[in-house]
PDB file of C-alpha atoms and ligand atoms in Angstrom:
ATOM      1  CA  MET A  70     120.962 110.016  81.415  1.00 90.00           C
ATOM      2  CA  ALA A  71     117.872 109.670  83.616  1.00 96.00           C
ATOM      3  CA  GLN A  72     117.633 110.605  87.256  1.00 97.00           C
ATOM      4  CA  ILE A  73     117.367 107.381  89.296  1.00 98.00           C
ATOM      5  CA  ILE A  74     114.368 107.527  91.628  1.00 98.00           C
ATOM      6  CA  ASP A  75     115.708 105.961  94.800  1.00 98.00           C
ATOM      7  CA  GLY A  76     112.802 104.125  96.429  1.00 98.00           C
ATOM      8  CA  LYS A  77     115.056 102.600  99.046  1.00 98.00           C
ATOM      9  CA  THR A  78     116.144 105.965 100.448  1.00 98.00           C
ATOM     10  CA  ILE A  79     112.686 107.546 100.148  1.00 98.00           C
ATOM     11  CA  SER A  80     111.014 104.573 101.846  1.00 98.00           C
ATOM     12  CA  GLN A  81     113.583 104.768 104.638  1.00 98.00           C
ATOM     13  CA  GLN A  82     112.680 108.449 105.216  1.00 98.00           C
ATOM     14  CA  ILE A  83     109.016 107.473 105.413  1.00 98.00           C
ATOM     15  CA  LYS A  84     109.779 104.663 107.832  1.00 98.00           C
ATOM     16  CA  GLU A  85     111.622 107.108 110.110  1.00 98.00           C
ATOM     17  CA  GLU A  86     108.555 109.387 110.078  1.00 98.00           C
ATOM     18  CA  LEU A  87     106.293 106.434 110.825  1.00 98.00           C
ATOM     19  CA  LYS A  88     108.543 105.271 113.665  1.00 98.00           C
ATOM     20  CA  GLU A  89     108.005 108.632 115.364  1.00 98.00           C
ATOM     21  CA  GLU A  90     104.271 108.388 114.784  1.00 98.00           C
ATOM     22  CA  ALA A  91     104.149 104.873 116.271  1.00 98.00           C
ATOM     23  CA  GLY A  92     105.998 106.256 119.315  1.00 97.00           C
ATOM     24  CA  ARG A  93     103.417 109.040 119.712  1.00 96.00           C
ATOM     25  CA  LEU A  94     100.611 106.482 119.495  1.00 96.00           C
ATOM     26  CA  ARG A  95     102.271 104.328 122.160  1.00 96.00           C
ATOM     27  CA  GLU A  96     102.413 107.391 124.417  1.00 95.00           C
ATOM     28  CA  ALA A  97      98.664 107.728 123.860  1.00 93.00           C
ATOM     29  CA  GLY A  98      98.295 104.106 125.037  1.00 94.00           C
ATOM     30  CA  ILE A  99      97.853 102.465 121.620  1.00 96.00           C
ATOM     31  CA  GLU A 100     100.160  99.762 120.321  1.00 97.00           C
ATOM     32  CA  ALA A 101      99.481  99.515 116.594  1.00 98.00           C
ATOM     33  CA  CYS A 102      99.050  95.885 115.580  1.00 98.00           C
ATOM     34  CA  LEU A 103      99.017  94.167 112.198  1.00 98.00           C
ATOM     35  CA  ALA A 104      97.772  90.588 111.788  1.00 98.00           C
ATOM     36  CA  VAL A 105      99.303  88.822 108.800  1.00 98.00           C
ATOM     37  CA  VAL A 106      97.740  85.614 107.534  1.00 98.00           C
ATOM     38  CA  GLN A 107      99.692  83.306 105.246  1.00 98.00           C
ATOM     39  CA  VAL A 108      98.084  80.157 103.875  1.00 98.00           C
ATOM     40  CA  GLY A 109     100.573  77.604 102.527  1.00 97.00           C
ATOM     41  CA  THR A 110     104.280  77.994 101.935  1.00 94.00           C
ATOM     42  CA  ASP A 111     104.657  79.806  98.616  1.00 93.00           C
ATOM     43  CA  PRO A 112     108.345  80.896  98.753  1.00 92.00           C
ATOM     44  CA  ALA A 113     107.715  84.405  97.351  1.00 91.00           C
ATOM     45  CA  SER A 114     104.897  84.928  99.878  1.00 94.00           C
ATOM     46  CA  THR A 115     107.181  83.803 102.684  1.00 95.00           C
ATOM     47  CA  ILE A 116     109.736  86.466 101.670  1.00 93.00           C
ATOM     48  CA  TYR A 117     107.044  89.194 101.430  1.00 94.00           C
ATOM     49  CA  VAL A 118     105.619  88.214 104.830  1.00 96.00           C
ATOM     50  CA  ARG A 119     109.090  88.238 106.386  1.00 96.00           C
ATOM     51  CA  ASN A 120     109.816  91.703 104.960  1.00 96.00           C
ATOM     52  CA  LYS A 121     106.507  93.038 106.269  1.00 96.00           C
ATOM     53  CA  ARG A 122     107.209  91.664 109.742  1.00 97.00           C
ATOM     54  CA  ARG A 123     110.700  93.201 109.719  1.00 97.00           C
ATOM     55  CA  ALA A 124     109.256  96.582 108.770  1.00 97.00           C
ATOM     56  CA  CYS A 125     106.724  96.296 111.610  1.00 98.00           C
ATOM     57  CA  GLU A 126     109.485  95.501 114.058  1.00 98.00           C
ATOM     58  CA  TYR A 127     111.565  98.467 112.853  1.00 98.00           C
ATOM     59  CA  ILE A 128     108.711 100.954 113.133  1.00 98.00           C
ATOM     60  CA  GLY A 129     107.314  99.613 116.380  1.00 98.00           C
ATOM     61  CA  ILE A 130     104.134  97.966 115.127  1.00 98.00           C
ATOM     62  CA  ARG A 131     103.216  94.665 116.766  1.00 98.00           C
ATOM     63  CA  SER A 132     102.832  91.932 114.159  1.00 98.00           C
ATOM     64  CA  LEU A 133     100.908  88.712 114.634  1.00 98.00           C
ATOM     65  CA  LEU A 134     101.635  85.990 112.107  1.00 98.00           C
ATOM     66  CA  HIS A 135      99.022  83.322 111.440  1.00 98.00           C
ATOM     67  CA  GLU A 136     100.531  80.550 109.322  1.00 98.00           C
ATOM     68  CA  LEU A 137      97.904  78.140 108.058  1.00 98.00           C
ATOM     69  CA  PRO A 138      98.535  74.890 106.161  1.00 98.00           C
ATOM     70  CA  GLU A 139      98.015  74.741 102.373  1.00 97.00           C
ATOM     71  CA  ASN A 140      94.936  72.498 102.801  1.00 97.00           C
ATOM     72  CA  THR A 141      93.088  74.955 105.090  1.00 98.00           C
ATOM     73  CA  SER A 142      89.418  75.246 104.091  1.00 98.00           C
ATOM     74  CA  GLN A 143      87.822  78.551 103.141  1.00 98.00           C
ATOM     75  CA  GLU A 144      85.531  78.256 106.194  1.00 98.00           C
ATOM     76  CA  GLU A 145      88.532  77.934 108.514  1.00 98.00           C
ATOM     77  CA  LEU A 146      90.160  81.019 107.019  1.00 98.00           C
ATOM     78  CA  LEU A 147      86.870  82.954 107.237  1.00 98.00           C
ATOM     79  CA  ALA A 148      86.583  81.966 110.915  1.00 98.00           C
ATOM     80  CA  LEU A 149      90.075  83.328 111.603  1.00 98.00           C
ATOM     81  CA  ILE A 150      89.287  86.587 109.771  1.00 98.00           C
ATOM     82  CA  GLU A 151      86.101  86.959 111.821  1.00 98.00           C
ATOM     83  CA  GLN A 152      88.085  86.487 115.020  1.00 98.00           C
ATOM     84  CA  LEU A 153      90.623  89.129 113.914  1.00 98.00           C
ATOM     85  CA  ASN A 154      87.804  91.503 112.875  1.00 98.00           C
ATOM     86  CA  GLU A 155      86.389  91.253 116.395  1.00 98.00           C
ATOM     87  CA  ASP A 156      89.725  91.630 118.224  1.00 98.00           C
ATOM     88  CA  PRO A 157      90.031  95.270 119.389  1.00 96.00           C
ATOM     89  CA  LYS A 158      93.818  94.902 119.745  1.00 97.00           C
ATOM     90  CA  VAL A 159      94.201  94.145 116.011  1.00 98.00           C
ATOM     91  CA  HIS A 160      94.139  97.284 113.841  1.00 98.00           C
ATOM     92  CA  GLY A 161      95.143  95.909 110.446  1.00 98.00           C
ATOM     93  CA  ILE A 162      94.524  92.554 108.758  1.00 98.00           C
ATOM     94  CA  LEU A 163      96.474  91.371 105.751  1.00 98.00           C
ATOM     95  CA  VAL A 164      95.823  88.088 103.978  1.00 98.00           C
ATOM     96  CA  GLN A 165      98.853  87.341 101.830  1.00 97.00           C
ATOM     97  CA  LEU A 166      97.970  86.592  98.196  1.00 96.00           C
ATOM     98  CA  PRO A 167      97.888  84.345  96.229  1.00 95.00           C
ATOM     99  CA  LEU A 168      95.643  81.957  98.129  1.00 97.00           C
ATOM    100  CA  PRO A 169      95.438  78.187  97.469  1.00 97.00           C
ATOM    101  CA  LYS A 170      92.994  77.130  94.756  1.00 96.00           C
ATOM    102  CA  GLN A 171      90.250  75.904  97.117  1.00 96.00           C
ATOM    103  CA  MET A 172      89.704  79.525  98.220  1.00 97.00           C
ATOM    104  CA  ASP A 173      87.765  82.279  96.467  1.00 98.00           C
ATOM    105  CA  GLU A 174      90.002  85.336  96.829  1.00 97.00           C
ATOM    106  CA  SER A 175      87.146  87.815  96.438  1.00 96.00           C
ATOM    107  CA  VAL A 176      85.102  86.136  99.214  1.00 98.00           C
ATOM    108  CA  ILE A 177      88.111  86.277 101.540  1.00 98.00           C
ATOM    109  CA  LEU A 178      88.937  89.915 100.791  1.00 97.00           C
ATOM    110  CA  LYS A 179      85.305  90.949 101.327  1.00 98.00           C
ATOM    111  CA  ALA A 180      85.277  89.223 104.740  1.00 98.00           C
ATOM    112  CA  ILE A 181      87.909  91.607 106.142  1.00 98.00           C
ATOM    113  CA  ASP A 182      86.451  94.536 108.123  1.00 98.00           C
ATOM    114  CA  PRO A 183      86.909  97.535 105.762  1.00 98.00           C
ATOM    115  CA  GLY A 184      88.224  99.522 108.763  1.00 97.00           C
ATOM    116  CA  LYS A 185      91.055  96.976 109.136  1.00 98.00           C
ATOM    117  CA  ASP A 186      91.652  96.480 105.410  1.00 98.00           C
ATOM    118  CA  VAL A 187      95.178  97.912 105.303  1.00 98.00           C
ATOM    119  CA  ASP A 188      95.777  96.479 101.807  1.00 97.00           C
ATOM    120  CA  GLY A 189      92.874  98.594 100.530  1.00 98.00           C
ATOM    121  CA  PHE A 190      91.399  95.694  98.512  1.00 97.00           C
ATOM    122  CA  HIS A 191      87.869  95.585 100.061  1.00 98.00           C
ATOM    123  CA  PRO A 192      85.193  96.802  97.599  1.00 97.00           C
ATOM    124  CA  ILE A 193      84.148  99.485 100.103  1.00 98.00           C
ATOM    125  CA  ASN A 194      87.655 100.954 100.122  1.00 98.00           C
ATOM    126  CA  VAL A 195      87.927 100.588  96.329  1.00 97.00           C
ATOM    127  CA  GLY A 196      84.589 102.417  95.978  1.00 98.00           C
ATOM    128  CA  ARG A 197      85.679 105.190  98.334  1.00 98.00           C
ATOM    129  CA  LEU A 198      88.881 105.642  96.337  1.00 97.00           C
ATOM    130  CA  CYS A 199      86.798 105.827  93.166  1.00 97.00           C
ATOM    131  CA  ILE A 200      84.609 108.669  94.460  1.00 97.00           C
ATOM    132  CA  GLY A 201      87.497 110.473  96.165  1.00 95.00           C
ATOM    133  CA  GLU A 202      86.527 109.701  99.782  1.00 96.00           C
ATOM    134  CA  LYS A 203      89.085 108.919 102.482  1.00 95.00           C
ATOM    135  CA  SER A 204      89.994 105.220 102.352  1.00 96.00           C
ATOM    136  CA  TYR A 205      92.864 102.819 102.816  1.00 97.00           C
ATOM    137  CA  LEU A 206      94.816 103.161  99.596  1.00 98.00           C
ATOM    138  CA  PRO A 207      96.286 100.088  97.888  1.00 98.00           C
ATOM    139  CA  CYS A 208      99.924 100.125  98.919  1.00 98.00           C
ATOM    140  CA  THR A 209     101.770  99.867  95.586  1.00 98.00           C
ATOM    141  CA  PRO A 210      99.935 102.724  93.795  1.00 98.00           C
ATOM    142  CA  ALA A 211      99.995 104.860  96.960  1.00 98.00           C
ATOM    143  CA  GLY A 212     103.757 104.253  97.174  1.00 98.00           C
ATOM    144  CA  ILE A 213     104.184 105.396  93.571  1.00 98.00           C
ATOM    145  CA  ILE A 214     102.341 108.676  94.224  1.00 98.00           C
ATOM    146  CA  GLU A 215     104.596 109.251  97.236  1.00 98.00           C
ATOM    147  CA  LEU A 216     107.707 108.441  95.150  1.00 98.00           C
ATOM    148  CA  LEU A 217     106.668 110.987  92.517  1.00 98.00           C
ATOM    149  CA  LYS A 218     105.899 113.665  95.110  1.00 98.00           C
ATOM    150  CA  ARG A 219     109.122 113.183  97.016  1.00 98.00           C
ATOM    151  CA  SER A 220     111.139 113.201  93.772  1.00 98.00           C
ATOM    152  CA  GLY A 221     109.648 116.568  92.766  1.00 97.00           C
ATOM    153  CA  ILE A 222     107.695 115.113  89.802  1.00 98.00           C
ATOM    154  CA  THR A 223     104.364 116.929  89.377  1.00 98.00           C
ATOM    155  CA  VAL A 224     101.377 114.919  88.155  1.00 98.00           C
ATOM    156  CA  ALA A 225      98.859 117.757  87.676  1.00 98.00           C
ATOM    157  CA  GLY A 226      98.194 118.444  84.008  1.00 98.00           C
ATOM    158  CA  LYS A 227     100.617 115.730  82.829  1.00 98.00           C
ATOM    159  CA  GLU A 228      99.939 112.918  80.375  1.00 98.00           C
ATOM    160  CA  CYS A 229     100.015 109.755  82.505  1.00 99.00           C
ATOM    161  CA  VAL A 230      99.914 106.312  80.908  1.00 99.00           C
ATOM    162  CA  VAL A 231      99.439 103.242  83.097  1.00 99.00           C
ATOM    163  CA  ILE A 232     100.171  99.932  81.381  1.00 99.00           C
ATOM    164  CA  GLY A 233      98.247  97.169  83.181  1.00 98.00           C
ATOM    165  CA  ARG A 234      94.686  97.127  84.528  1.00 98.00           C
ATOM    166  CA  SER A 235      94.882  94.761  87.511  1.00 97.00           C
ATOM    167  CA  ASN A 236      92.763  95.439  90.587  1.00 96.00           C
ATOM    168  CA  ILE A 237      95.800  95.767  92.832  1.00 96.00           C
ATOM    169  CA  VAL A 238      98.024  97.982  90.670  1.00 98.00           C
ATOM    170  CA  GLY A 239      96.805  99.288  87.300  1.00 98.00           C
ATOM    171  CA  LYS A 240      93.229 100.362  88.125  1.00 98.00           C
ATOM    172  CA  PRO A 241      93.898 102.028  91.507  1.00 98.00           C
ATOM    173  CA  MET A 242      97.041 103.607  90.063  1.00 98.00           C
ATOM    174  CA  SER A 243      95.041 105.313  87.350  1.00 98.00           C
ATOM    175  CA  LEU A 244      92.477 106.551  89.912  1.00 98.00           C
ATOM    176  CA  LEU A 245      95.196 108.024  92.104  1.00 98.00           C
ATOM    177  CA  LEU A 246      96.870 109.757  89.157  1.00 98.00           C
ATOM    178  CA  LEU A 247      93.469 111.171  88.206  1.00 98.00           C
ATOM    179  CA  GLN A 248      93.006 112.373  91.778  1.00 97.00           C
ATOM    180  CA  GLU A 249      96.335 114.177  91.412  1.00 98.00           C
ATOM    181  CA  ASN A 250      94.902 115.878  88.297  1.00 98.00           C
ATOM    182  CA  GLY A 251      96.847 113.881  85.729  1.00 98.00           C
ATOM    183  CA  THR A 252      95.401 113.202  82.269  1.00 98.00           C
ATOM    184  CA  VAL A 253      95.229 109.436  82.499  1.00 98.00           C
ATOM    185  CA  THR A 254      95.244 106.661  79.894  1.00 98.00           C
ATOM    186  CA  ILE A 255      95.043 102.986  80.872  1.00 98.00           C
ATOM    187  CA  ALA A 256      96.692 100.590  78.430  1.00 98.00           C
ATOM    188  CA  HIS A 257      96.464  96.801  78.625  1.00 98.00           C
ATOM    189  CA  SER A 258      96.961  93.560  76.723  1.00 98.00           C
ATOM    190  CA  LYS A 259      94.317  94.505  74.127  1.00 98.00           C
ATOM    191  CA  THR A 260      95.578  98.045  73.517  1.00 98.00           C
ATOM    192  CA  GLU A 261      96.479  98.756  69.903  1.00 98.00           C
ATOM    193  CA  HIS A 262      99.620 100.692  69.016  1.00 98.00           C
ATOM    194  CA  LEU A 263     100.994 100.393  72.548  1.00 98.00           C
ATOM    195  CA  LYS A 264     104.312 102.036  71.652  1.00 98.00           C
ATOM    196  CA  GLU A 265     102.547 105.169  70.375  1.00 98.00           C
ATOM    197  CA  VAL A 266     100.228 105.274  73.396  1.00 98.00           C
ATOM    198  CA  ALA A 267     103.103 104.807  75.855  1.00 99.00           C
ATOM    199  CA  LYS A 268     105.159 107.453  74.073  1.00 98.00           C
ATOM    200  CA  ARG A 269     102.518 110.072  74.876  1.00 98.00           C
ATOM    201  CA  ALA A 270     103.327 109.749  78.559  1.00 99.00           C
ATOM    202  CA  ASP A 271     105.119 112.308  80.674  1.00 99.00           C
ATOM    203  CA  ILE A 272     104.656 109.758  83.458  1.00 99.00           C
ATOM    204  CA  LEU A 273     104.658 106.100  82.392  1.00 99.00           C
ATOM    205  CA  VAL A 274     103.717 103.490  85.001  1.00 99.00           C
ATOM    206  CA  VAL A 275     104.455  99.935  83.910  1.00 98.00           C
ATOM    207  CA  ALA A 276     102.683  97.012  85.635  1.00 98.00           C
ATOM    208  CA  ILE A 277     102.577  94.319  82.985  1.00 98.00           C
ATOM    209  CA  GLY A 278     104.318  91.375  84.609  1.00 97.00           C
ATOM    210  CA  LYS A 279     106.736  90.741  81.700  1.00 97.00           C
ATOM    211  CA  PRO A 280     110.469  91.120  82.349  1.00 96.00           C
ATOM    212  CA  GLY A 281     112.261  93.836  80.359  1.00 97.00           C
ATOM    213  CA  PHE A 282     109.213  94.465  78.121  1.00 98.00           C
ATOM    214  CA  ILE A 283     109.490  98.245  77.976  1.00 98.00           C
ATOM    215  CA  THR A 284     112.419  99.468  75.917  1.00 98.00           C
ATOM    216  CA  ARG A 285     113.313 102.994  74.826  1.00 98.00           C
ATOM    217  CA  GLU A 286     110.889 102.762  71.844  1.00 98.00           C
ATOM    218  CA  TYR A 287     108.011 103.066  74.330  1.00 98.00           C
ATOM    219  CA  VAL A 288     109.398 106.098  76.123  1.00 98.00           C
ATOM    220  CA  LYS A 289     109.164 109.795  75.306  1.00 98.00           C
ATOM    221  CA  GLU A 290     112.379 111.691  75.880  1.00 98.00           C
ATOM    222  CA  GLY A 291     112.434 113.113  79.404  1.00 98.00           C
ATOM    223  CA  ALA A 292     109.497 111.012  80.696  1.00 98.00           C
ATOM    224  CA  ALA A 293     109.376 109.630  84.248  1.00 98.00           C
ATOM    225  CA  VAL A 294     109.179 105.827  84.072  1.00 99.00           C
ATOM    226  CA  ILE A 295     107.911 103.862  87.061  1.00 99.00           C
ATOM    227  CA  ASP A 296     108.558 100.124  86.958  1.00 98.00           C
ATOM    228  CA  VAL A 297     106.231  98.014  89.097  1.00 98.00           C
ATOM    229  CA  GLY A 298     107.303  94.590  87.800  1.00 97.00           C
ATOM    230  CA  ILE A 299     109.307  92.146  89.899  1.00 95.00           C
ATOM    231  CA  HIS A 300     110.911  89.105  88.292  1.00 94.00           C
ATOM    232  CA  ARG A 301     114.010  86.969  88.366  1.00 91.00           C
ATOM    233  CA  ASN A 302     115.861  86.835  85.057  1.00 88.00           C
ATOM    234  CA  SER A 303     117.752  83.847  83.626  1.00 87.00           C
ATOM    235  CA  GLN A 304     120.785  84.749  85.795  1.00 90.00           C
ATOM    236  CA  ASN A 305     118.491  84.727  88.853  1.00 91.00           C
ATOM    237  CA  LYS A 306     118.862  88.515  89.202  1.00 93.00           C
ATOM    238  CA  VAL A 307     115.841  90.571  90.263  1.00 95.00           C
ATOM    239  CA  CYS A 308     114.558  92.763  87.417  1.00 97.00           C
ATOM    240  CA  GLY A 309     111.453  94.688  86.397  1.00 98.00           C
ATOM    241  CA  ASP A 310     109.110  95.138  83.425  1.00 98.00           C
ATOM    242  CA  VAL A 311     111.391  97.890  82.106  1.00 98.00           C
ATOM    243  CA  ASP A 312     114.703  97.374  80.346  1.00 98.00           C
ATOM    244  CA  PHE A 313     116.409  99.723  82.784  1.00 98.00           C
ATOM    245  CA  GLU A 314     119.753 100.175  80.979  1.00 97.00           C
ATOM    246  CA  ASP A 315     118.035 100.945  77.669  1.00 98.00           C
ATOM    247  CA  VAL A 316     115.283 103.215  79.032  1.00 98.00           C
ATOM    248  CA  ARG A 317     117.574 105.291  81.236  1.00 98.00           C
ATOM    249  CA  GLN A 318     119.254 106.594  78.047  1.00 98.00           C
ATOM    250  CA  VAL A 319     116.089 108.508  77.073  1.00 98.00           C
ATOM    251  CA  ALA A 320     113.936 108.882  80.213  1.00 98.00           C
ATOM    252  CA  GLY A 321     114.106 111.915  82.499  1.00 98.00           C
ATOM    253  CA  ALA A 322     113.707 109.747  85.587  1.00 98.00           C
ATOM    254  CA  VAL A 323     113.340 106.018  86.186  1.00 98.00           C
ATOM    255  CA  THR A 324     112.852 103.660  89.120  1.00 98.00           C
ATOM    256  CA  PRO A 325     115.306 100.762  89.461  1.00 98.00           C
ATOM    257  CA  VAL A 326     114.297  97.184  90.316  1.00 98.00           C
ATOM    258  CA  PRO A 327     115.120  96.313  93.027  1.00 96.00           C
ATOM    259  CA  GLY A 328     115.143  99.515  95.082  1.00 97.00           C
ATOM    260  CA  GLY A 329     112.297 101.424  93.396  1.00 98.00           C
ATOM    261  CA  VAL A 330     108.613 100.690  93.906  1.00 98.00           C
ATOM    262  CA  GLY A 331     109.038  97.529  96.052  1.00 96.00           C
ATOM    263  CA  PRO A 332     110.236  99.164  99.291  1.00 96.00           C
ATOM    264  CA  MET A 333     107.563 101.874  98.943  1.00 98.00           C
ATOM    265  CA  THR A 334     104.811  99.244  98.954  1.00 97.00           C
ATOM    266  CA  ILE A 335     105.841  98.053 102.412  1.00 97.00           C
ATOM    267  CA  ALA A 336     106.227 101.621 103.707  1.00 98.00           C
ATOM    268  CA  MET A 337     102.647 102.379 102.622  1.00 98.00           C
ATOM    269  CA  LEU A 338     101.370  99.232 104.327  1.00 98.00           C
ATOM    270  CA  MET A 339     102.973 100.473 107.538  1.00 98.00           C
ATOM    271  CA  ARG A 340     101.362 103.905 107.014  1.00 98.00           C
ATOM    272  CA  ASN A 341      97.945 102.292 106.579  1.00 98.00           C
ATOM    273  CA  CYS A 342      98.416 100.270 109.794  1.00 98.00           C
ATOM    274  CA  LEU A 343      99.196 103.390 111.783  1.00 98.00           C
ATOM    275  CA  GLU A 344      96.192 105.155 110.206  1.00 97.00           C
ATOM    276  CA  ALA A 345      93.994 102.247 111.312  1.00 97.00           C
ATOM    277  CA  ALA A 346      95.398 102.411 114.842  1.00 97.00           C
ATOM    278  CA  LYS A 347      94.896 106.202 114.953  1.00 95.00           C
ATOM    279  CA  GLU A 348      91.245 105.744 114.002  1.00 90.00           C
ATOM    280  CA  THR A 349      90.733 103.814 117.242  1.00 82.00           C
ATOM    281  CA  VAL A 350      92.119 106.784 119.231  1.00 71.00           C
ATOM    282  CA  GLU A 351      89.763 109.138 117.391  1.00 70.00           C
ATOM    283  CA  GLN A 352      86.791 106.860 118.111  1.00 70.00           C
ATOM    284  CA  ARG A 353      87.443 106.873 121.865  1.00 63.00           C
TER     285      ARG A 353
HETATM  286  P1  NAD B  81      98.539  91.182  86.484  1.00 55.89           P
HETATM  287  O1  NAD B  81      99.095  89.991  85.797  1.00 55.89           O
HETATM  288  O2  NAD B  81      97.343  91.038  87.349  1.00 55.89           O
HETATM  289  O3  NAD B  81      98.201  92.316  85.409  1.00 55.89           O
HETATM  290  C1  NAD B  81      99.036  92.551  84.305  1.00 55.89           C
HETATM  291  C2  NAD B  81      98.386  93.567  83.421  1.00 55.89           C
HETATM  292  O4  NAD B  81      99.254  93.813  82.318  1.00 55.89           O
HETATM  293  C3  NAD B  81      97.045  93.114  82.844  1.00 55.89           C
HETATM  294  O5  NAD B  81      96.067  94.089  83.146  1.00 55.89           O
HETATM  295  C4  NAD B  81      97.280  93.019  81.337  1.00 55.89           C
HETATM  296  O6  NAD B  81      96.189  93.554  80.590  1.00 55.89           O
HETATM  297  C5  NAD B  81      98.511  93.860  81.125  1.00 55.89           C
HETATM  298  N1  NAD B  81      99.344  93.281  80.065  1.00 55.89           N
HETATM  299  C6  NAD B  81      99.796  92.012  79.963  1.00 55.89           C
HETATM  300  N2  NAD B  81     100.503  91.865  78.817  1.00 55.89           N
HETATM  301  C7  NAD B  81     100.476  93.052  78.189  1.00 55.89           C
HETATM  302  C8  NAD B  81     101.007  93.522  76.972  1.00 55.89           C
HETATM  303  N3  NAD B  81     101.703  92.734  76.151  1.00 55.89           N
HETATM  304  N4  NAD B  81     100.792  94.808  76.646  1.00 55.89           N
HETATM  305  C9  NAD B  81     100.078  95.626  77.446  1.00 55.89           C
HETATM  306  N5  NAD B  81      99.553  95.233  78.623  1.00 55.89           N
HETATM  307  C10 NAD B  81      99.740  93.960  78.987  1.00 55.89           C
HETATM  308  O7  NAD B  81      99.774  91.811  87.278  1.00 55.89           O
HETATM  309  P2  NAD B  81      99.850  92.821  88.537  1.00 55.89           P
HETATM  310  O8  NAD B  81      99.397  92.133  89.752  1.00 55.89           O
HETATM  311  O9  NAD B  81      99.282  94.155  88.189  1.00 55.89           O
HETATM  312  O10 NAD B  81     101.447  92.950  88.630  1.00 55.89           O
HETATM  313  C11 NAD B  81     102.239  93.445  87.561  1.00 55.89           C
HETATM  314  C12 NAD B  81     103.701  93.267  87.932  1.00 55.89           C
HETATM  315  O11 NAD B  81     103.969  94.036  89.097  1.00 55.89           O
HETATM  316  C13 NAD B  81     104.110  91.840  88.290  1.00 55.89           C
HETATM  317  O12 NAD B  81     105.438  91.648  87.835  1.00 55.89           O
HETATM  318  C14 NAD B  81     104.064  91.813  89.795  1.00 55.89           C
HETATM  319  O13 NAD B  81     104.953  90.861  90.348  1.00 55.89           O
HETATM  320  C15 NAD B  81     104.509  93.206  90.113  1.00 55.89           C
HETATM  321  N6  NAD B  81     104.028  93.743  91.404  1.00 55.89           N
HETATM  322  C16 NAD B  81     104.925  94.430  92.132  1.00 55.89           C
HETATM  323  C17 NAD B  81     104.543  95.028  93.322  1.00 55.89           C
HETATM  324  C18 NAD B  81     105.549  95.827  94.092  1.00 55.89           C
HETATM  325  O14 NAD B  81     105.383  96.040  95.278  1.00 55.89           O
HETATM  326  N7  NAD B  81     106.592  96.312  93.436  1.00 55.89           N
HETATM  327  C19 NAD B  81     103.226  94.900  93.782  1.00 55.89           C
HETATM  328  C20 NAD B  81     102.308  94.213  92.983  1.00 55.89           C
HETATM  329  C21 NAD B  81     102.727  93.638  91.782  1.00 55.89           C
END
C-alpha cells in the first residue's frame, strides 16, 4: 500500500516557516502585501480567493481584495493593474483566472510588473524559469517540487512523466523536474500509448483535468504519483485525476485529493509574496 503524501501537513509546516519570515520582515519595517483582483463572481474563484486571503491573514501578509463586476472592460482592469504596479506598498499582484470573455488573458498577465508577478505567469518569469534564472515560480509546480523534497522523494536521475502540457501546470512542472535533474517526458492529449509512457515513470505527475482518469494500469509498481486535478464527482465529493483507491494498491507514494497538491499551491503563493517583499528590502 502506498505512502500517502500529506500536503496538508507539509503545507502547514511551510506556513509556520513563512509566518516567522513575515515577522522578521515586519521588524525590518516591511509589511508584505498581496493585491488580489477578482473579476465577476465565479463560485470556484470566490473560494480560491477566500482561501488565499485566509492564508495571508494566518501568515501576516496584508491582502487587498479588488472585486470588479463581470462586465468590467479590459481597459478598466489594465488601469487597476497599472495602479497596483505603481503602488510601492503592494508587493504581489494576483489576477484570479479565469477572466470574463471580453478580456484577453495573455494581455492582462503581461501587464503585471514581472517583479510583482507572484503567480509566475508573466512571459519574463516563464523565460527565466526556462533558462534556469531566479524567477517567481508558478505555484502549483513549485508546490509539487516541495512536496517531493519534503517527502524524501529524489528527482535526480529518475524517469519523470508529466501528463498535461498547460502553461500553468504541465509545462512549468516539466521544467522544474528537469532543473532537479529528472529525465522528463511530457505526455498530452495527442500522446500515443499513454499507458506505456506513464508506466515508465518513477514520478508521475497528472494534470489532465479528467476525474479518476489514471488507474493502476498507468502506474509502475512503487512509483510516486502526484495528482493535480480537482473536481467534484457525482456525489459532490472533491476528487482528482487519479483513481486514488485503485492506484494506491500499486504506487509507492500518492497524493490524496483533497489534501495533496491544493494546499501546497497556496503555500507557494505566500512564499512568492514574501520573496517579492524581501526584494524591496534588498533594493533599499
Ligand atoms: P488544462 O485543461 O489547461 O490542461 C489539461 C492538459 O491535459 C492538456 O495539456 C491536455 O493535452 C492534457 N490532456 C487532456 N486529455 C488528455 C488525455 N486523454 N490524455 C493525455 N493528456 C490529456 O488543465 P490545467 O490547468 O493544467 O489543470 C489540470 C487539472 O489540475 C484541472 O483539474 C485543474 O482544476 C487542476 N488544477 C489544480 C491546481 C491545484 O492547485 N491543485 C492548480 C491548477 C490546476
